[in-house]
Amino acid sequence: KGGNGACSFLRLKFVPFGGPDGGDGGDGGSVFLRADESINTLVDYRYIHTYKAQNGEGGSGSDRTGKAGEDLYLRVPVGTMIYDQDTDELIADLAENNAVACVAKGGRHG
């Protein structure tokens, strides 16, 4: 999830109409799968069903943009094939070591 934007107004003594100066929130992190030849099963993912990347931080005054969230990389065995659950379409085939596929794109900033 992307960070929330900030709503603030510039106020200076000698500027009669300062205007808005809130910053945008940071982008949310994405979730990637990375093929790793040292892993041979998916048993590590048996009991934890939800994985989330870090959310983006909120913006602040003075047009400051929030910090982007960290991406999450999950290690899977080489040869893992990723399918869309609804359409059974092949999204990615991680046939080589260190191949990377994005399975969930992070949210845009607010």
mmCIF file of C-alpha atoms in Angstrom:
data_model
loop_
_atom_site.group_PDB
_atom_site.id
_atom_site.type_symbol
_atom_site.label_atom_id
_atom_site.label_comp_id
_atom_site.label_asym_id
_atom_site.label_seq_id
_atom_site.Cartn_x
_atom_site.Cartn_y
_atom_site.Cartn_z
ATOM 1 C CA LYS A 1 0.000 0.000 0.000
ATOM 2 C CA GLY A 2 1.275 3.434 -0.851
ATOM 3 C CA GLY A 3 1.631 6.067 1.838
ATOM 4 C CA ASN A 4 -0.952 8.759 2.426
ATOM 5 C CA GLY A 5 -0.386 12.260 1.125
ATOM 6 C CA ALA A 6 -0.200 15.220 3.482
ATOM 7 C CA CYS A 7 -2.583 18.158 3.539
ATOM 8 C CA SER A 8 -0.904 21.315 4.803
ATOM 9 C CA PHE A 9 -0.688 24.966 3.873
ATOM 10 C CA LEU A 10 2.273 27.308 3.638
ATOM 11 C CA ARG A 11 2.057 30.123 6.177
ATOM 12 C CA LEU A 12 4.615 32.903 6.120
ATOM 13 C CA LYS A 13 4.438 36.327 7.735
ATOM 14 C CA PHE A 14 4.857 38.397 4.542
ATOM 15 C CA VAL A 15 3.101 36.039 2.076
ATOM 16 C CA PRO A 16 -0.649 36.749 2.159
ATOM 17 C CA PHE A 17 -1.730 33.655 0.189
ATOM 18 C CA GLY A 18 0.809 30.905 0.823
ATOM 19 C CA GLY A 19 -1.018 27.996 -0.804
ATOM 20 C CA PRO A 20 -0.814 24.242 -0.281
ATOM 21 C CA ASP A 21 2.531 22.559 0.372
ATOM 22 C CA GLY A 22 1.698 18.954 1.316
ATOM 23 C CA GLY A 23 3.869 16.129 -0.020
ATOM 24 C CA ASP A 24 2.932 12.837 -1.684
ATOM 25 C CA GLY A 25 3.167 9.526 0.149
ATOM 26 C CA GLY A 26 5.809 6.949 -0.728
ATOM 27 C CA ASP A 27 5.228 3.975 -3.035
ATOM 28 C CA GLY A 28 4.446 0.602 -1.463
ATOM 29 C CA GLY A 29 6.844 -2.325 -1.805
ATOM 30 C CA SER A 30 6.338 -5.142 -4.330
ATOM 31 C CA VAL A 31 6.489 -8.914 -3.741
ATOM 32 C CA PHE A 32 8.951 -10.910 -5.873
ATOM 33 C CA LEU A 33 9.781 -14.603 -6.160
ATOM 34 C CA ARG A 34 13.469 -15.450 -6.679
ATOM 35 C CA ALA A 35 14.683 -18.872 -7.803
ATOM 36 C CA ASP A 36 17.346 -20.328 -5.499
ATOM 37 C CA GLU A 37 19.174 -23.573 -6.281
ATOM 38 C CA SER A 38 19.854 -24.244 -2.585
ATOM 39 C CA ILE A 39 16.113 -24.790 -1.936
ATOM 40 C CA ASN A 40 14.333 -27.928 -3.135
ATOM 41 C CA THR A 41 10.831 -27.713 -1.548
ATOM 42 C CA LEU A 42 8.182 -25.138 -0.648
ATOM 43 C CA VAL A 43 7.773 -26.489 2.904
ATOM 44 C CA ASP A 44 8.820 -23.113 4.387
ATOM 45 C CA TYR A 45 5.567 -21.598 3.084
ATOM 46 C CA ARG A 46 3.242 -24.305 4.416
ATOM 47 C CA TYR A 47 2.005 -22.583 7.573
ATOM 48 C CA ILE A 48 2.383 -18.891 6.756
ATOM 49 C CA HIS A 49 -0.178 -18.035 4.100
ATOM 50 C CA THR A 50 0.167 -14.243 3.857
ATOM 51 C CA TYR A 51 3.286 -12.285 2.971
ATOM 52 C CA LYS A 52 3.282 -8.497 2.737
ATOM 53 C CA ALA A 53 5.876 -6.011 1.560
ATOM 54 C CA GLN A 54 6.380 -2.827 3.541
ATOM 55 C CA ASN A 55 3.882 0.021 3.167
ATOM 56 C CA GLY A 56 5.002 3.428 1.933
ATOM 57 C CA GLU A 57 5.356 6.192 4.506
ATOM 58 C CA GLY A 58 3.076 9.209 4.514
ATOM 59 C CA GLY A 59 4.094 12.552 3.059
ATOM 60 C CA SER A 60 4.652 15.665 5.158
ATOM 61 C CA GLY A 61 4.635 19.434 4.861
ATOM 62 C CA SER A 62 7.092 21.487 2.789
ATOM 63 C CA ASP A 63 6.422 19.266 -0.239
ATOM 64 C CA ARG A 64 8.319 16.315 1.296
ATOM 65 C CA THR A 65 7.528 12.945 -0.251
ATOM 66 C CA GLY A 66 7.263 9.903 2.023
ATOM 67 C CA LYS A 67 9.776 7.066 1.944
ATOM 68 C CA ALA A 68 9.037 4.117 -0.366
ATOM 69 C CA GLY A 69 8.377 0.694 1.188
ATOM 70 C CA GLU A 70 10.929 -2.119 0.974
ATOM 71 C CA ASP A 71 10.347 -4.883 -1.578
ATOM 72 C CA LEU A 72 9.857 -8.457 -0.327
ATOM 73 C CA TYR A 73 11.802 -11.291 -1.993
ATOM 74 C CA LEU A 74 10.666 -14.873 -1.360
ATOM 75 C CA ARG A 75 13.039 -17.713 -2.247
ATOM 76 C CA VAL A 76 11.611 -20.644 -4.211
ATOM 77 C CA PRO A 77 13.187 -23.705 -5.866
ATOM 78 C CA VAL A 78 14.539 -23.475 -9.408
ATOM 79 C CA GLY A 79 11.891 -24.712 -11.839
ATOM 80 C CA THR A 80 8.948 -23.135 -10.026
ATOM 81 C CA MET A 81 6.128 -22.193 -12.381
ATOM 82 C CA ILE A 82 3.737 -19.393 -11.376
ATOM 83 C CA TYR A 83 0.140 -19.510 -12.633
ATOM 84 C CA ASP A 84 -2.787 -17.107 -12.348
ATOM 85 C CA GLN A 85 -5.307 -18.788 -10.043
ATOM 86 C CA ASP A 86 -8.382 -17.521 -11.921
ATOM 87 C CA THR A 87 -7.358 -18.070 -15.555
ATOM 88 C CA ASP A 88 -4.689 -20.794 -15.202
ATOM 89 C CA GLU A 89 -2.411 -18.618 -17.339
ATOM 90 C CA LEU A 90 1.349 -19.078 -16.899
ATOM 91 C CA ILE A 91 2.793 -15.869 -15.414
ATOM 92 C CA ALA A 92 6.432 -16.882 -15.029
ATOM 93 C CA ASP A 93 8.725 -19.908 -15.208
ATOM 94 C CA LEU A 94 11.728 -19.604 -12.888
ATOM 95 C CA ALA A 95 13.901 -22.098 -14.747
ATOM 96 C CA GLU A 96 17.302 -20.537 -13.948
ATOM 97 C CA ASN A 97 19.077 -19.738 -10.702
ATOM 98 C CA ASN A 98 18.422 -16.160 -9.428
ATOM 99 C CA ALA A 99 15.544 -15.628 -11.894
ATOM 100 C CA VAL A 100 13.069 -13.101 -10.489
ATOM 101 C CA ALA A 101 9.328 -12.630 -11.100
ATOM 102 C CA CYS A 102 7.037 -9.947 -9.680
ATOM 103 C CA VAL A 103 3.863 -11.528 -8.290
ATOM 104 C CA ALA A 104 2.340 -8.457 -6.550
ATOM 105 C CA LYS A 105 3.103 -4.879 -7.551
ATOM 106 C CA GLY A 106 3.256 -2.299 -4.783
ATOM 107 C CA GLY A 107 0.693 0.504 -4.511
ATOM 108 C CA ARG A 108 1.272 4.020 -5.789
ATOM 109 C CA HIS A 109 1.719 6.938 -3.473
ATOM 110 C CA GLY A 110 -1.218 8.954 -2.202
#
